[in-house]
Tab-separated table of C-alpha atoms in Angstrom:
chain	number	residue	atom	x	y	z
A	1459	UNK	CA	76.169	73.271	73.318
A	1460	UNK	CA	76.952	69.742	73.469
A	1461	UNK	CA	80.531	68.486	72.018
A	1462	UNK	CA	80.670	64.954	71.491
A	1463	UNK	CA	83.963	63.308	71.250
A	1464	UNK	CA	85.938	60.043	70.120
A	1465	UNK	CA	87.862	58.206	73.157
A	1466	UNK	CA	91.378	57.559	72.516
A	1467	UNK	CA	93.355	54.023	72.042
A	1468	UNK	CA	95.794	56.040	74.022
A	1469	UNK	CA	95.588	56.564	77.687
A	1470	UNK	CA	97.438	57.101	80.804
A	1471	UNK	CA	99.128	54.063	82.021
A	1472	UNK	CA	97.805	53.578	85.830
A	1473	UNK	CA	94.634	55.930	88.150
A	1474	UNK	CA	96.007	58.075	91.139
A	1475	UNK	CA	92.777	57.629	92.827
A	1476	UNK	CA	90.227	55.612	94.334
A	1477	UNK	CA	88.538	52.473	92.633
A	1478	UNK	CA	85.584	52.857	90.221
A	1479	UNK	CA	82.117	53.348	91.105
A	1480	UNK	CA	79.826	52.914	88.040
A	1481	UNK	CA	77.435	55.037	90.547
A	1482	UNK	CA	79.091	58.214	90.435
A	1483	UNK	CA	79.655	58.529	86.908
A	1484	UNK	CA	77.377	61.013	84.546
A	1485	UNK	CA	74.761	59.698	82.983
A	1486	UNK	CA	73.496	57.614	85.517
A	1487	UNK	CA	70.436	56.330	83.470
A	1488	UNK	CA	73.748	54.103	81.713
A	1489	UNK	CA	74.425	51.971	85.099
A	1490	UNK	CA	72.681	48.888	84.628
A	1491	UNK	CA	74.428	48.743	80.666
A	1492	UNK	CA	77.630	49.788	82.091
A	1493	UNK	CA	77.887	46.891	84.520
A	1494	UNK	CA	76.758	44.641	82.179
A	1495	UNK	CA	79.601	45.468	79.447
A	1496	UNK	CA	82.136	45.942	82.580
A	1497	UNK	CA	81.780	42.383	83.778
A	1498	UNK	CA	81.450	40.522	80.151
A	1499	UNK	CA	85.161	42.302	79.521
A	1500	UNK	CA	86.540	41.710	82.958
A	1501	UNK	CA	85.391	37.787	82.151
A	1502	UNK	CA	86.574	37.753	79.071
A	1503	UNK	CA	90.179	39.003	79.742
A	1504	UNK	CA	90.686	36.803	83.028
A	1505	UNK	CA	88.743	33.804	81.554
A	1506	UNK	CA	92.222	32.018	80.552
A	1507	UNK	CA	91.562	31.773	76.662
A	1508	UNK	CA	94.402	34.395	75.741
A	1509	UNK	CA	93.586	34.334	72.172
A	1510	UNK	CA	89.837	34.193	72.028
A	1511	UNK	CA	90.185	37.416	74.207
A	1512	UNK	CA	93.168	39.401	71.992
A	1513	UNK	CA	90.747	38.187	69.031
A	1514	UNK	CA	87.578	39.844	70.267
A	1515	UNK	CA	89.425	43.041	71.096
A	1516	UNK	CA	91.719	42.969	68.342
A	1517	UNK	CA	94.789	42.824	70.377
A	1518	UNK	CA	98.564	41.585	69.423
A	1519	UNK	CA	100.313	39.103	71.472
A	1520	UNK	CA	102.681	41.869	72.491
A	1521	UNK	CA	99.337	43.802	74.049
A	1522	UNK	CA	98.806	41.052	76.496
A	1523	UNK	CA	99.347	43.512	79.117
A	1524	UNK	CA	96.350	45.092	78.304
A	1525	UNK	CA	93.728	41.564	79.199
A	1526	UNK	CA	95.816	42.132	82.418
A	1527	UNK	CA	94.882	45.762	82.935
A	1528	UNK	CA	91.275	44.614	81.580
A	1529	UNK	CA	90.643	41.234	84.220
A	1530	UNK	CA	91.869	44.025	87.080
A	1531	UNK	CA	89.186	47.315	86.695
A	1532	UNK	CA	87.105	46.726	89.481
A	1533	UNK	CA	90.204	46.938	91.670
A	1534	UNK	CA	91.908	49.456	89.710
A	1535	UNK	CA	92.814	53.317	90.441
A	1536	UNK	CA	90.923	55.603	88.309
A	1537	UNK	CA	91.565	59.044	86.589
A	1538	UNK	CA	89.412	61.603	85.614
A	1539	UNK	CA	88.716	61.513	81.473
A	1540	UNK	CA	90.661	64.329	81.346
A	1541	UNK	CA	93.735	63.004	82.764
A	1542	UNK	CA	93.254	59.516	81.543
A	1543	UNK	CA	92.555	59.639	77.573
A	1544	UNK	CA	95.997	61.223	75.866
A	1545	UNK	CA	95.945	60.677	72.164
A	1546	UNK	CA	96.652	63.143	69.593
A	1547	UNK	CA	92.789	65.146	69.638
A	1548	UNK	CA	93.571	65.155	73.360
A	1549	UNK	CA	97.176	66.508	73.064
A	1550	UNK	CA	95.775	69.128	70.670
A	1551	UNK	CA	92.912	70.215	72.745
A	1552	UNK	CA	95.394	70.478	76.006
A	1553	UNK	CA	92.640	70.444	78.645
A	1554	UNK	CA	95.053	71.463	81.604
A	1555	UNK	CA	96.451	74.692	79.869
A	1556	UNK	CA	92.667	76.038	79.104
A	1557	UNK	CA	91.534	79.106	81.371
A	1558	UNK	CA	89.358	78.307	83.916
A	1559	UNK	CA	86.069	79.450	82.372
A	1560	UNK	CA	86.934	77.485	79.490
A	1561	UNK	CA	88.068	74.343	81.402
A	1562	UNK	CA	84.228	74.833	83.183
A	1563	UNK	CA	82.754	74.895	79.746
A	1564	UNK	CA	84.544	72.101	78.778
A	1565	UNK	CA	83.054	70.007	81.790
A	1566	UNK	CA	79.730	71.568	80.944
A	1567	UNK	CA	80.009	70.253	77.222
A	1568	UNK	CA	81.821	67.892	76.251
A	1569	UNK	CA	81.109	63.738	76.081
A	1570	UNK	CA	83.311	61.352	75.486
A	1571	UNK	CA	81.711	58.168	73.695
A	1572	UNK	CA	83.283	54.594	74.918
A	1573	UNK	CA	82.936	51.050	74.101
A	1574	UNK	CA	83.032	50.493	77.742
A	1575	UNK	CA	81.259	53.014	79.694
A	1576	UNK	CA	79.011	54.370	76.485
A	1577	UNK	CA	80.131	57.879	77.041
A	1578	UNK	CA	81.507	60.065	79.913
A	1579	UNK	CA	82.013	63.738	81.052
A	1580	UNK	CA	85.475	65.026	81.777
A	1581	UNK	CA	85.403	64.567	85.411
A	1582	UNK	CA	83.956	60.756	85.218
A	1583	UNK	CA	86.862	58.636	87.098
A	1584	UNK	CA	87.254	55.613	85.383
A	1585	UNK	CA	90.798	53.395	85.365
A	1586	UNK	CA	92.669	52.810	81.946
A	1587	UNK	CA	91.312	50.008	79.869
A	1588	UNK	CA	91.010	48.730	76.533
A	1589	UNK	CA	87.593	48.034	74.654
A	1590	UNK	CA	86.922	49.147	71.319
A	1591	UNK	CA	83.363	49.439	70.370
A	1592	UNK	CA	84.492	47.038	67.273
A	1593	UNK	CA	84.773	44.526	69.622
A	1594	UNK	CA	82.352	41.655	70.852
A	1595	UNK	CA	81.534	40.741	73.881
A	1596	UNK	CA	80.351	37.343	75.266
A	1597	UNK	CA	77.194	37.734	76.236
A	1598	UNK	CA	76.912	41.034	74.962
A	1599	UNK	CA	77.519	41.339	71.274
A	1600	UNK	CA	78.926	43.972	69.235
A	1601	UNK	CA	79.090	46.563	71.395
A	1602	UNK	CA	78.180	49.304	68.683
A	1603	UNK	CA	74.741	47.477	68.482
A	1604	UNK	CA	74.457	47.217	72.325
A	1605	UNK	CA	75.282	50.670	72.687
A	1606	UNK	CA	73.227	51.428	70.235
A	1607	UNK	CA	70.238	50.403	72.072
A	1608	UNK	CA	71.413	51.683	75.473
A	1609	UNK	CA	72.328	55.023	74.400
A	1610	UNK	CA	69.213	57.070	72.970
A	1611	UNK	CA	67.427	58.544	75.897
A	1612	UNK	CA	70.554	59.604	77.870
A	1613	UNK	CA	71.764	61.351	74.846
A	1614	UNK	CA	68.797	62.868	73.741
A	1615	UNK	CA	68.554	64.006	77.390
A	1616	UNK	CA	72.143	65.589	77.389
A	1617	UNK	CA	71.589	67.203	74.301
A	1618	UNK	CA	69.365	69.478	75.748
A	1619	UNK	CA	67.770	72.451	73.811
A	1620	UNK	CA	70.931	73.794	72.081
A	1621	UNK	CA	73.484	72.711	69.172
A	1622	UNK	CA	75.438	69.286	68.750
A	1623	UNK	CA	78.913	69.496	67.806
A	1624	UNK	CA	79.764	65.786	66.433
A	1625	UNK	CA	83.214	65.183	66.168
A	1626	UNK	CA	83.337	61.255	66.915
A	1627	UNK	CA	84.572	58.986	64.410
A	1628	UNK	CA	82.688	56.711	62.348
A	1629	UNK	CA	82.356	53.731	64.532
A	1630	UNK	CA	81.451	55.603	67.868
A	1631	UNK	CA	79.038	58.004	65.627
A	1632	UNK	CA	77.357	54.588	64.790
A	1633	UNK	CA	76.387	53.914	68.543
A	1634	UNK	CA	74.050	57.267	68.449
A	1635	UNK	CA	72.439	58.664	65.494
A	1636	UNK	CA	70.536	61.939	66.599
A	1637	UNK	CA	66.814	61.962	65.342
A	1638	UNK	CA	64.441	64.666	64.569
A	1639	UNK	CA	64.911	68.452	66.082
A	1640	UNK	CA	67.837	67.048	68.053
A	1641	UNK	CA	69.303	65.966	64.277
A	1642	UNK	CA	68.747	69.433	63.102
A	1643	UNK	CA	70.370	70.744	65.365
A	1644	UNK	CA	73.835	68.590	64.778
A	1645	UNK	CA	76.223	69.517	63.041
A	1646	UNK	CA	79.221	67.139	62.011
A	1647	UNK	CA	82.505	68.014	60.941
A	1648	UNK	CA	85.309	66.221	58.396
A	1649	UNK	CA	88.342	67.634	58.651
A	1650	UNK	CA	90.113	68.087	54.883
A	1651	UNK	CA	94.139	68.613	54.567
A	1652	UNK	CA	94.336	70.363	51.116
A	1653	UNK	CA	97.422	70.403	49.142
A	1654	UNK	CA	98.663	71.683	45.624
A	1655	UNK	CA	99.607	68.566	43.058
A	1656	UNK	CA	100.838	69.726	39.541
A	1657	UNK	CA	98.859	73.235	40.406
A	1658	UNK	CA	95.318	72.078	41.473
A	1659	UNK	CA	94.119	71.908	45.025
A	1660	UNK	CA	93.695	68.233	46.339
A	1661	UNK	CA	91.715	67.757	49.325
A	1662	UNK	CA	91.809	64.372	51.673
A	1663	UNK	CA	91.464	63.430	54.915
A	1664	UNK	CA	94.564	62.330	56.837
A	1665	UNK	CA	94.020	60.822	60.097
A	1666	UNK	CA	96.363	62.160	62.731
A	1667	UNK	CA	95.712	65.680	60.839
A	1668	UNK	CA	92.131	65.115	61.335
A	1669	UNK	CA	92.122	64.376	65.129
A	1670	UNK	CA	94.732	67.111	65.774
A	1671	UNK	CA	92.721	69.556	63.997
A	1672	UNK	CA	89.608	68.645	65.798
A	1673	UNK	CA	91.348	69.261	68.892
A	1674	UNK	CA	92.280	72.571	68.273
A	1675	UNK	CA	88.202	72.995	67.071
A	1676	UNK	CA	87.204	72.520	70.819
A	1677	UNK	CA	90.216	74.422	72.056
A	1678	UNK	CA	89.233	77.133	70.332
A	1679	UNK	CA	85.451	77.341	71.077
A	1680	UNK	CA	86.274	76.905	74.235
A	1681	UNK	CA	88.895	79.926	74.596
A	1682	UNK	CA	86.777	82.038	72.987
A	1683	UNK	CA	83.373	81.513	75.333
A	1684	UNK	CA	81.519	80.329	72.172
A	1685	UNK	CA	77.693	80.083	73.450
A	1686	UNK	CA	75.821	79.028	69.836
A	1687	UNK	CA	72.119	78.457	70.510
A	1688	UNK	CA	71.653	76.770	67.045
A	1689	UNK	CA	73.249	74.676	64.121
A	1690	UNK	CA	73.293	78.114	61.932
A	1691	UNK	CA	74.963	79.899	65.077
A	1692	UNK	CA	78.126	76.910	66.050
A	1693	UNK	CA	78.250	76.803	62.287
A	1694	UNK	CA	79.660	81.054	62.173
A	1695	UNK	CA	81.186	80.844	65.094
A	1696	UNK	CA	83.798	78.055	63.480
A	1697	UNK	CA	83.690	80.821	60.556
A	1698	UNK	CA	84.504	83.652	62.947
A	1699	UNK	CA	87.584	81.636	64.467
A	1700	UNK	CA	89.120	81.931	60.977
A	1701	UNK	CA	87.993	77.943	59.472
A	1702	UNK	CA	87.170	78.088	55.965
A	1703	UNK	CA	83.976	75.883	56.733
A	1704	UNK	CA	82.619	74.482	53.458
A	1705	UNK	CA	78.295	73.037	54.142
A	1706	UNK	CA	77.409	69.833	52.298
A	1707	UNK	CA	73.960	69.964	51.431
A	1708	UNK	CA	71.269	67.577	52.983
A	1709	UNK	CA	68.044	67.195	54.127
A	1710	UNK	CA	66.889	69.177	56.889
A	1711	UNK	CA	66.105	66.525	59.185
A	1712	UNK	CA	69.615	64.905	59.297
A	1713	UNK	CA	72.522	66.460	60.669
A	1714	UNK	CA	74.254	69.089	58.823
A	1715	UNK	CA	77.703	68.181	57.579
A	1716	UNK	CA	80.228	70.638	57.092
A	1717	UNK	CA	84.124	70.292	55.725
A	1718	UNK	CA	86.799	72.190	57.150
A	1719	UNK	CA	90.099	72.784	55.158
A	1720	UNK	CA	93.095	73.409	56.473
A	1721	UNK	CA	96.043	73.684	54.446
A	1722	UNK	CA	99.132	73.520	57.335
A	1723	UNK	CA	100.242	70.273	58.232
């Protein structure tokens, strides 16, 4: 099973180890598009046009810091994803705490998708930096169009033989759009907070709800040494860890979409 996740705009605020080497990351097929993104961003943040580069990566003037951090990632001391991304799906899924077969699965599974690096395992090291895939790059582009390009054969590769779990947001899903048998065997998942207004149910999707909820997803596949060897099979085991799971219909050669409702807040 592959589980593809979202990055986070949150992250740890400095590496503890030693500098980046785009070598020794997963994925190694991603190199050549990796440097190429790495060094448009590091130029862009140290080129001295502050505001051309807060504009391109939609940053505040109060987030200079962060074209700082940006200008310095060659040099910089990295973490591995695990340690470095800490927003709320990664405060819900709680990577440290799992038992060790599940922390293994986890490094077996899961992908992280990036505006910088494309996507990463869990034990990539890579130093704190900011690049949404929203942005554009001189040189480069949008970066959801670059990636776009870049990205196919690695993940078809990584995807392997068995089920997709896509749980990345809109603009990251948009860098990757499994195709044929690997699309059937994808299954996405939109998290819906249901409520009672005036006696009838109301579902909707509220962000940090939805992240935190997805967290807990993974957590809980994990924990429970879920091994689904097809879209039908990921699909019941999210129904036999207790999530009312509600299938939108499709066709057969897209990914299959399914809503889960959750009622707790």
């Amino acid at each position: 099973m592959l589980i593809l996740l979202p990055p986070s705009e949150g992250k740890a605020d400095a590496g503890t180890g030693r500098r980046l080497d785009l070598a020794r990351l997963s994925l190694p097929e991603l190199t050549g598009a990796r440097e190429e993104v790495l060094a448009a961003l590091v130029a862009l943040s140290d080129g001295g046009d502050e505001e051309a580069a807060r504009a391109a990566l939609g940053l505040s003037e109060s987030q200079r810091g962060e074209l700082r951090r940006n200008a310095r990632l060659r040099v910089a001391a990295t973490a591995p994803a695990d340690r470095l991304y800490t927003g709320v799906l990664y405060e819900a899924l709680d990577l440290a705490s799992l038992p060790p077969a599940a922390q293994r699965a986890a490094r077996r599974s899961v992908l992280i998708s990036s505006g910088l690096w494309g996507a990463v395992r869990l034990t990539d090291r890579i130093p704190p930096y900011r690049c949404p895939v929203g942005a554009r790059l001189p040189g480069v582009g949008a970066l959801s169009a670059y990636w776009r390009r870049a990205l196919a054969p690695a993940m078809d590769a990584a995807a392997g033989a068995g089920p997709v779990l896509d749980l990345r947001s809109g603009a990251y899903a948009a860098t990757w759009a499994p195709r044929g048998e690997v699309a059937a065997r994808t299954v996405t998942v939109r998290v819906l907070h249901e409520r009672e207004v005036d006696g009838v149910p109301v579902r909707s999707v509220v962000s940090h709800f939805n992240k935190a909820t997805k967290g807990r997803l993974v957590r809980d596949l994990l924990t429970a040494g879920a091994r689904p060897r097809s879209a039908d099979g990921l699909v019941a085991a999210l129904r036999d860890l207790k999530y009312t799971v509600l299938e939108q219909p499709g066709p057969s050669h897209r990914p299959r979409q399914v809503d889960l409702v959750v009622t707790e807040l």
